[in-house]
Structures are given as C-alpha cells and as structure tokens.
Amino acid sequence: MGALRKRPDGAIPFSVEFNPPRDAAAEARLWRAAREFERMHPAFVSMTYGAGGSTRDRTARVTGQLARETTLLTVAHLTAVGHSVAELRSIMGTYADSGIRNLLVLRGDPPGDPLGEWHQHPEGLAYADELVRMVRELGDFHVGVASFPQGHHRSPDLDHDTRFLCAKLRAGAEYSITQMFFEVDDYLRLRDRVIACDPIEGAKPIIPELMPITSLRTVQRAEELSGRALPPALMRRLERAAGNDPERNRDAVRAVGIEIATELGQRLIDEGAPCLHFITLNFAKATSEVLTNLGYTMSAAPVSA
C-alpha cells in the first residue's frame, strides 16, 4: 500500500472492510455501501476471503471490480489455510490481472470453526511469514498482515505473539491491521511490545480495527470476530439501553453502540493511531455516523470511477 492516502479534510485516514457477498442481493448491498464510502475518501478498502468454499470465484470477481470500477484502493485478503502453494500463486495471478497490488496476508482460520484445530495443506504453507515471503518474491505487491492486541488465541503468551508479528514484518510486511478490540489500552500495549521487540519493525503502522455495535445481536458477531467478550463496562451500557425489551429499544442500543465506537475512535486518534479501520458487514450507515461524529466530511456526490 505504501504511504496511507492523506485526506482532503486533514483528518487521519480511515479504511473499511467488506465481506464477500454470498448471493446477488448481498452483492447489491455491498455495492451500495462501496458507493457511499467512495464519497468519504477512505485510504483503502479490504475484502475478506474465505479459503475454499463456493464464494471464491464471486470474491475474486467482486474484488477485481472494486479495483477497476471505483476510485477505491482495494486490498485483497490472501489466506494460507486450505490452499496449496500452486493455488495461492493462481489467486495472486487473478488479483494481479485485476490490477490489485495490495494484499493482506493471513494464515487464516479453519473453515467452519475458527477455533478448531489448524491443519496445514499437504502442499501448502504453515505460517503467515512464509506466505509474506512468497508474495514478496513472486510479485510486485504491497503486503499487510494481522496483529492481535490481546494475543492470538493460538499463541502461548503475548511475548510469543509479538515475536510472530515481528517475524511477519521482517519477512516483508509493510503494516499490520489489528484484530477488533474494545479496550484502547490493549492496542497501546501491543504497539509498545512491537517497538520493544524490534524498534525498526515497530516503526511500521499498526492500524486499529473497530466495529460499531448496532444491536445486541451484533454483540455476538463482534465477539465471534474478535474471539473476546466485550468489556463488562461496555456490555452494561448496552444492556441498560436495551432495558427489558431489546427489540423495542433497538434505537437506544444502536445509539450507545455508535457512542462507544466514537469514543474508541477519538482516543485512538488522540494516541496517534495512523488510520482507523472499520468492520462494516457491508453496511455504510453506522460507520459513516461514527466518522461524522469524529469530524470527517463527506462529498456532495460520489466520486466517479
């Protein structure tokens, strides 16, 4: 990705994450969100990728269309899980043919059960740093990786987790995007650990990932994505807003979720985060509201491709 795109309003950059659509209706929703975000000039958009499965072709096609047909800088996810080296090279070729030169390289979680046992493909790679190295050797790609403020669930402790991250950065990654979190201090401690482990690699951007909570149902989704329960104090705020009837009080829950995301974003800005990365679930409204609360501006009309 090189340097993060600067914003015309002078705010720090932000970026958003999309998920591959599973059908035509979901694809139409993704495109509506993409056009809304195009008006707000994100530094980049990333498209997640599920290894194997029936969405692979649709994912590659839509990711390529985002790169070709919009002004959005598109970052494609590339995961080692479930793929041989030959398949990984083929996927890279597909992205390169679409003009995509930015990859977020991940080891990936086992399909169906992210917390299940991880099995290396017999003709594949075992670790993300190996995939980073392969990508950098095979093509002219900018590479990012994942980082984990509370540690990856497979790491025995935070020291091991930090060394794994530094190994990925040394292999050629230019930045990392964190797993979603709800405690800014966890992000700050991660940043400090990486600098202590390797001051050179610690100078590379660590981009924090956020997701606005819009209902109590999305709390479960947030916990699945992060692998962590929400902090009790935040959960109590959401439950107070829900009261005895979460369905009738959905607007109140949503308002508190937007408030929490705004607070997290503001503190991250104050602490010098290089960019804010939002999980959108392919909807634009909640993230747009948080960004507006933080002082970001929107163009009067979408920017043409």
Coordinates of C-alpha atoms in Angstrom, one line a residue:
M1 CA 0.0 0.0 0.0
G2 CA 2.9 2.3 0.6
A3 CA 2.0 5.5 2.3
L4 CA -1.5 5.9 3.6
R5 CA -3.6 8.2 1.4
K6 CA -4.0 11.6 3.0
R7 CA -7.5 13.0 3.4
P8 CA -8.6 16.3 1.9
D9 CA -10.1 17.4 5.2
G10 CA -6.9 16.9 7.1
A11 CA -8.2 14.1 9.4
I12 CA -6.2 10.9 9.8
P13 CA -7.0 8.3 7.2
F14 CA -9.7 5.7 7.7
S15 CA -10.4 2.4 5.9
V16 CA -13.2 -0.1 5.7
E17 CA -13.5 -3.9 5.5
F18 CA -16.1 -5.7 3.3
N19 CA -17.1 -9.3 3.3
P20 CA -17.6 -11.4 0.1
P21 CA -21.3 -11.4 -0.9
R22 CA -23.0 -14.8 -0.9
D23 CA -25.7 -14.0 -3.4
A24 CA -26.9 -11.3 -5.8
A25 CA -28.9 -9.4 -3.1
A26 CA -25.8 -9.3 -0.9
E27 CA -23.7 -8.2 -3.8
A28 CA -26.1 -5.3 -4.5
R29 CA -25.9 -4.2 -0.8
L30 CA -22.1 -4.3 -0.9
W31 CA -22.1 -2.0 -4.0
R32 CA -24.4 0.4 -2.3
A33 CA -22.0 0.6 0.7
A34 CA -19.0 0.9 -1.6
R35 CA -20.5 3.9 -3.4
E36 CA -21.4 5.5 -0.1
F37 CA -17.9 5.1 1.2
E38 CA -16.4 6.3 -2.0
R39 CA -17.9 9.7 -1.1
M40 CA -15.9 9.7 2.1
H41 CA -12.5 9.0 0.5
P42 CA -11.2 6.0 2.6
A43 CA -7.5 5.3 2.4
F44 CA -8.3 1.8 1.2
V45 CA -11.0 -0.9 1.4
S46 CA -10.2 -4.5 2.2
M47 CA -12.1 -7.6 1.1
T48 CA -12.0 -10.6 3.3
Y49 CA -11.6 -14.1 1.8
G50 CA -12.9 -17.5 2.9
A51 CA -10.5 -20.3 1.9
G52 CA -12.2 -22.9 -0.2
G53 CA -16.0 -22.8 -0.4
S54 CA -18.4 -21.6 -3.1
T55 CA -17.7 -17.8 -2.7
R56 CA -14.1 -17.9 -4.0
D57 CA -15.0 -17.0 -7.6
R58 CA -17.5 -14.4 -6.6
T59 CA -15.0 -12.9 -4.1
A60 CA -12.3 -12.6 -6.7
R61 CA -14.7 -11.1 -9.3
V62 CA -16.1 -8.5 -6.9
T63 CA -12.7 -7.6 -5.5
G64 CA -11.4 -7.1 -9.0
Q65 CA -14.5 -5.0 -9.9
L66 CA -14.0 -2.8 -6.9
A67 CA -10.4 -2.2 -8.0
R68 CA -11.3 -1.5 -11.7
E69 CA -14.7 0.3 -11.4
T70 CA -14.3 2.6 -8.4
T71 CA -11.8 5.1 -7.1
L72 CA -11.3 2.9 -4.0
L73 CA -7.8 1.5 -3.4
T74 CA -8.6 -2.2 -2.9
V75 CA -6.7 -4.6 -0.6
A76 CA -7.4 -8.3 -1.1
H77 CA -7.1 -10.9 1.6
L78 CA -4.9 -13.9 0.9
T79 CA -5.0 -16.8 3.4
A80 CA -2.8 -19.9 3.6
V81 CA -5.4 -22.2 5.1
G82 CA -6.8 -24.9 2.8
H83 CA -4.6 -23.9 -0.2
S84 CA -1.6 -25.4 -1.9
V85 CA 1.2 -23.1 -3.0
A86 CA 0.1 -23.6 -6.6
E87 CA -3.4 -22.4 -5.7
L88 CA -2.0 -19.4 -3.8
R89 CA 0.0 -18.4 -6.8
S90 CA -3.1 -18.7 -9.0
I91 CA -5.1 -16.5 -6.7
M92 CA -2.3 -13.9 -6.7
G93 CA -2.3 -14.0 -10.5
T94 CA -6.0 -13.4 -10.6
Y95 CA -5.6 -10.4 -8.4
A96 CA -2.7 -9.1 -10.3
D97 CA -4.7 -9.4 -13.6
S98 CA -7.3 -7.1 -12.0
G99 CA -4.7 -4.5 -11.1
I100 CA -4.7 -5.3 -7.4
R101 CA -1.2 -4.9 -5.9
N102 CA -2.2 -4.8 -2.3
L103 CA -2.7 -7.9 -0.2
L104 CA -3.5 -8.6 3.4
V105 CA -1.7 -11.9 4.0
L106 CA -3.1 -14.2 6.7
R107 CA -2.5 -17.7 7.9
G108 CA -6.3 -18.0 8.2
D109 CA -8.7 -19.8 10.4
P110 CA -10.0 -23.4 9.8
P111 CA -13.3 -23.2 7.7
G112 CA -16.4 -23.8 9.8
D113 CA -14.7 -23.5 13.2
P114 CA -12.3 -20.6 13.7
L115 CA -11.2 -22.0 17.0
G116 CA -10.8 -25.6 15.7
E117 CA -7.5 -27.4 15.0
W118 CA -5.4 -25.9 12.2
H119 CA -4.2 -28.3 9.6
Q120 CA -1.6 -27.4 7.0
H121 CA -2.4 -28.2 3.4
P122 CA 0.0 -31.0 2.3
E123 CA 1.3 -28.8 -0.4
G124 CA 0.8 -25.5 1.3
L125 CA 2.4 -23.3 3.9
A126 CA 2.4 -23.5 7.7
Y127 CA 2.8 -19.9 8.8
A128 CA 1.9 -16.4 7.6
D129 CA 5.6 -15.2 7.5
E130 CA 6.2 -17.9 4.8
L131 CA 3.3 -16.6 2.8
V132 CA 4.5 -13.0 3.1
R133 CA 7.9 -14.1 1.9
M134 CA 6.4 -15.9 -1.1
V135 CA 4.2 -13.0 -2.1
R136 CA 7.1 -10.6 -2.0
E137 CA 9.3 -12.9 -4.0
L138 CA 6.7 -13.7 -6.7
G139 CA 5.2 -10.3 -7.5
D140 CA 5.2 -6.5 -7.1
F141 CA 2.8 -6.5 -4.2
H142 CA 2.4 -4.3 -1.1
V143 CA 1.7 -6.6 1.9
G144 CA 0.0 -6.2 5.2
V145 CA -0.6 -8.7 8.0
A146 CA -2.8 -9.2 11.0
S147 CA -1.9 -8.2 14.6
F148 CA -3.6 -9.1 17.8
P149 CA -3.8 -6.6 20.7
Q150 CA -4.8 -9.3 23.2
G151 CA -2.7 -12.0 21.5
H152 CA -3.7 -14.7 19.0
H153 CA -5.7 -17.5 20.6
R154 CA -3.1 -20.0 19.4
S155 CA -0.1 -18.1 20.9
P156 CA 1.0 -19.4 24.2
D157 CA 1.6 -15.9 25.5
L158 CA 2.0 -12.3 24.5
D159 CA 5.8 -12.5 24.1
H160 CA 5.4 -15.3 21.5
D161 CA 2.6 -13.5 19.8
T162 CA 4.8 -10.3 19.5
R163 CA 7.7 -12.3 18.0
F164 CA 5.4 -13.9 15.4
L165 CA 4.2 -10.4 14.4
C166 CA 7.8 -9.1 14.1
A167 CA 8.7 -12.2 12.0
K168 CA 5.9 -11.3 9.6
L169 CA 7.1 -7.7 9.4
R170 CA 10.7 -8.8 8.8
A171 CA 9.5 -11.1 6.0
G172 CA 8.4 -8.0 4.1
A173 CA 5.0 -6.9 5.5
E174 CA 4.7 -3.1 5.5
Y175 CA 2.0 -2.7 8.1
S176 CA -0.5 -4.7 10.2
I177 CA -4.2 -4.4 10.9
T178 CA -5.3 -5.5 14.3
Q179 CA -8.0 -7.9 15.3
M180 CA -11.0 -6.0 16.5
F181 CA -10.8 -4.8 20.1
F182 CA -12.8 -2.6 22.6
E183 CA -10.0 -1.6 25.0
V184 CA -7.6 1.0 23.6
D185 CA -5.0 0.2 26.2
D186 CA -4.7 -3.3 24.6
Y187 CA -3.7 -1.5 21.3
L188 CA -1.3 0.7 23.1
R189 CA 0.4 -2.2 24.8
L190 CA 0.7 -4.0 21.5
R191 CA 2.4 -1.0 20.0
D192 CA 4.8 -0.8 22.9
R193 CA 5.6 -4.6 22.7
V194 CA 6.5 -4.5 19.0
I195 CA 8.8 -1.5 19.5
A196 CA 10.5 -3.2 22.3
C197 CA 10.8 -6.4 20.3
D198 CA 12.2 -4.7 17.2
P199 CA 12.4 -0.9 17.0
I200 CA 12.8 -1.0 13.2
E201 CA 9.7 -3.1 12.6
G202 CA 7.9 -1.2 15.4
A203 CA 8.0 1.9 13.2
K204 CA 5.7 0.3 10.7
P205 CA 2.0 1.3 11.0
I206 CA -0.3 -0.8 13.3
I207 CA -3.8 0.0 12.1
P208 CA -6.5 -0.5 14.8
E209 CA -9.8 -2.3 13.7
L210 CA -13.2 -1.2 15.1
M211 CA -16.8 -2.3 14.6
P212 CA -19.7 -0.1 15.6
I213 CA -22.2 -2.2 17.7
T214 CA -25.7 -1.6 16.3
S215 CA -27.8 -4.2 18.2
L216 CA -27.4 -6.8 20.9
R217 CA -27.3 -9.4 18.1
T218 CA -24.2 -7.7 16.7
V219 CA -22.5 -8.1 20.1
Q220 CA -22.4 -11.8 19.5
R221 CA -21.0 -11.2 16.0
A222 CA -18.3 -8.9 17.4
E223 CA -17.3 -11.5 20.0
E224 CA -17.1 -14.2 17.3
L225 CA -14.9 -12.0 15.1
S226 CA -12.6 -10.8 17.9
G227 CA -12.6 -14.1 19.9
R228 CA -13.1 -12.0 23.1
A229 CA -16.1 -10.9 25.2
L230 CA -16.9 -7.2 25.3
P231 CA -15.5 -5.5 28.4
P232 CA -18.2 -5.7 31.2
A233 CA -18.5 -1.9 31.5
L234 CA -19.4 -1.6 27.8
M235 CA -21.8 -4.5 27.9
R236 CA -23.6 -2.9 30.9
R237 CA -24.0 0.3 28.9
L238 CA -25.6 -1.6 26.0
E239 CA -27.8 -3.7 28.3
R240 CA -29.0 -0.5 30.1
A241 CA -30.1 0.9 26.8
A242 CA -31.9 -2.3 25.9
G243 CA -33.8 -2.5 29.2
N244 CA -36.4 -5.2 29.4
D245 CA -37.3 -5.1 25.7
P246 CA -34.2 -5.1 23.4
E247 CA -36.5 -5.2 20.3
R248 CA -38.4 -2.1 21.2
N249 CA -35.3 -0.3 22.4
R250 CA -33.1 -1.1 19.3
D251 CA -32.6 2.5 18.5
A252 CA -31.3 3.2 22.0
V253 CA -28.9 0.2 21.8
R254 CA -27.7 1.4 18.5
A255 CA -27.1 5.0 19.7
V256 CA -25.0 3.7 22.6
G257 CA -23.0 1.4 20.2
I258 CA -22.3 4.4 17.9
E259 CA -21.3 6.4 21.0
I260 CA -18.8 3.7 22.1
A261 CA -17.3 3.4 18.7
T262 CA -16.9 7.2 18.6
E263 CA -15.2 7.2 22.0
L264 CA -12.8 4.5 20.9
G265 CA -12.0 6.2 17.7
Q266 CA -11.4 9.6 19.3
R267 CA -9.0 8.1 21.9
L268 CA -7.1 6.2 19.1
I269 CA -6.8 9.5 17.2
D270 CA -5.5 11.2 20.3
E271 CA -3.0 8.4 20.9
G272 CA -1.5 8.8 17.4
A273 CA -3.1 5.8 15.5
P274 CA -2.1 6.0 11.8
C275 CA -5.5 5.1 10.5
L276 CA -8.9 3.7 11.7
H277 CA -10.1 0.5 10.1
F278 CA -13.8 -0.3 10.4
I279 CA -15.6 -3.7 10.0
T280 CA -18.7 -2.7 8.1
L281 CA -20.6 -6.0 7.5
N282 CA -21.2 -4.4 4.1
F283 CA -23.3 -1.5 5.5
A284 CA -22.2 2.1 5.4
K285 CA -24.5 3.9 7.8
A286 CA -23.1 3.1 11.2
T287 CA -19.5 3.7 10.2
S288 CA -20.5 6.9 8.4
E289 CA -22.1 8.1 11.6
V290 CA -19.1 7.4 13.7
L291 CA -16.8 9.2 11.2
T292 CA -19.2 12.2 11.1
N293 CA -19.0 12.3 14.9
L294 CA -15.2 12.3 14.7
G295 CA -15.3 15.3 12.3
Y296 CA -14.8 13.6 8.9
T297 CA -16.5 15.2 5.9
M298 CA -18.5 13.7 3.0
S299 CA -18.5 14.8 -0.6
A300 CA -21.8 16.2 -2.0
A301 CA -21.8 13.3 -4.6
P302 CA -20.0 10.1 -5.2
V303 CA -16.6 10.4 -7.0
S304 CA -16.8 8.9 -10.4
A305 CA -14.6 6.0 -11.3

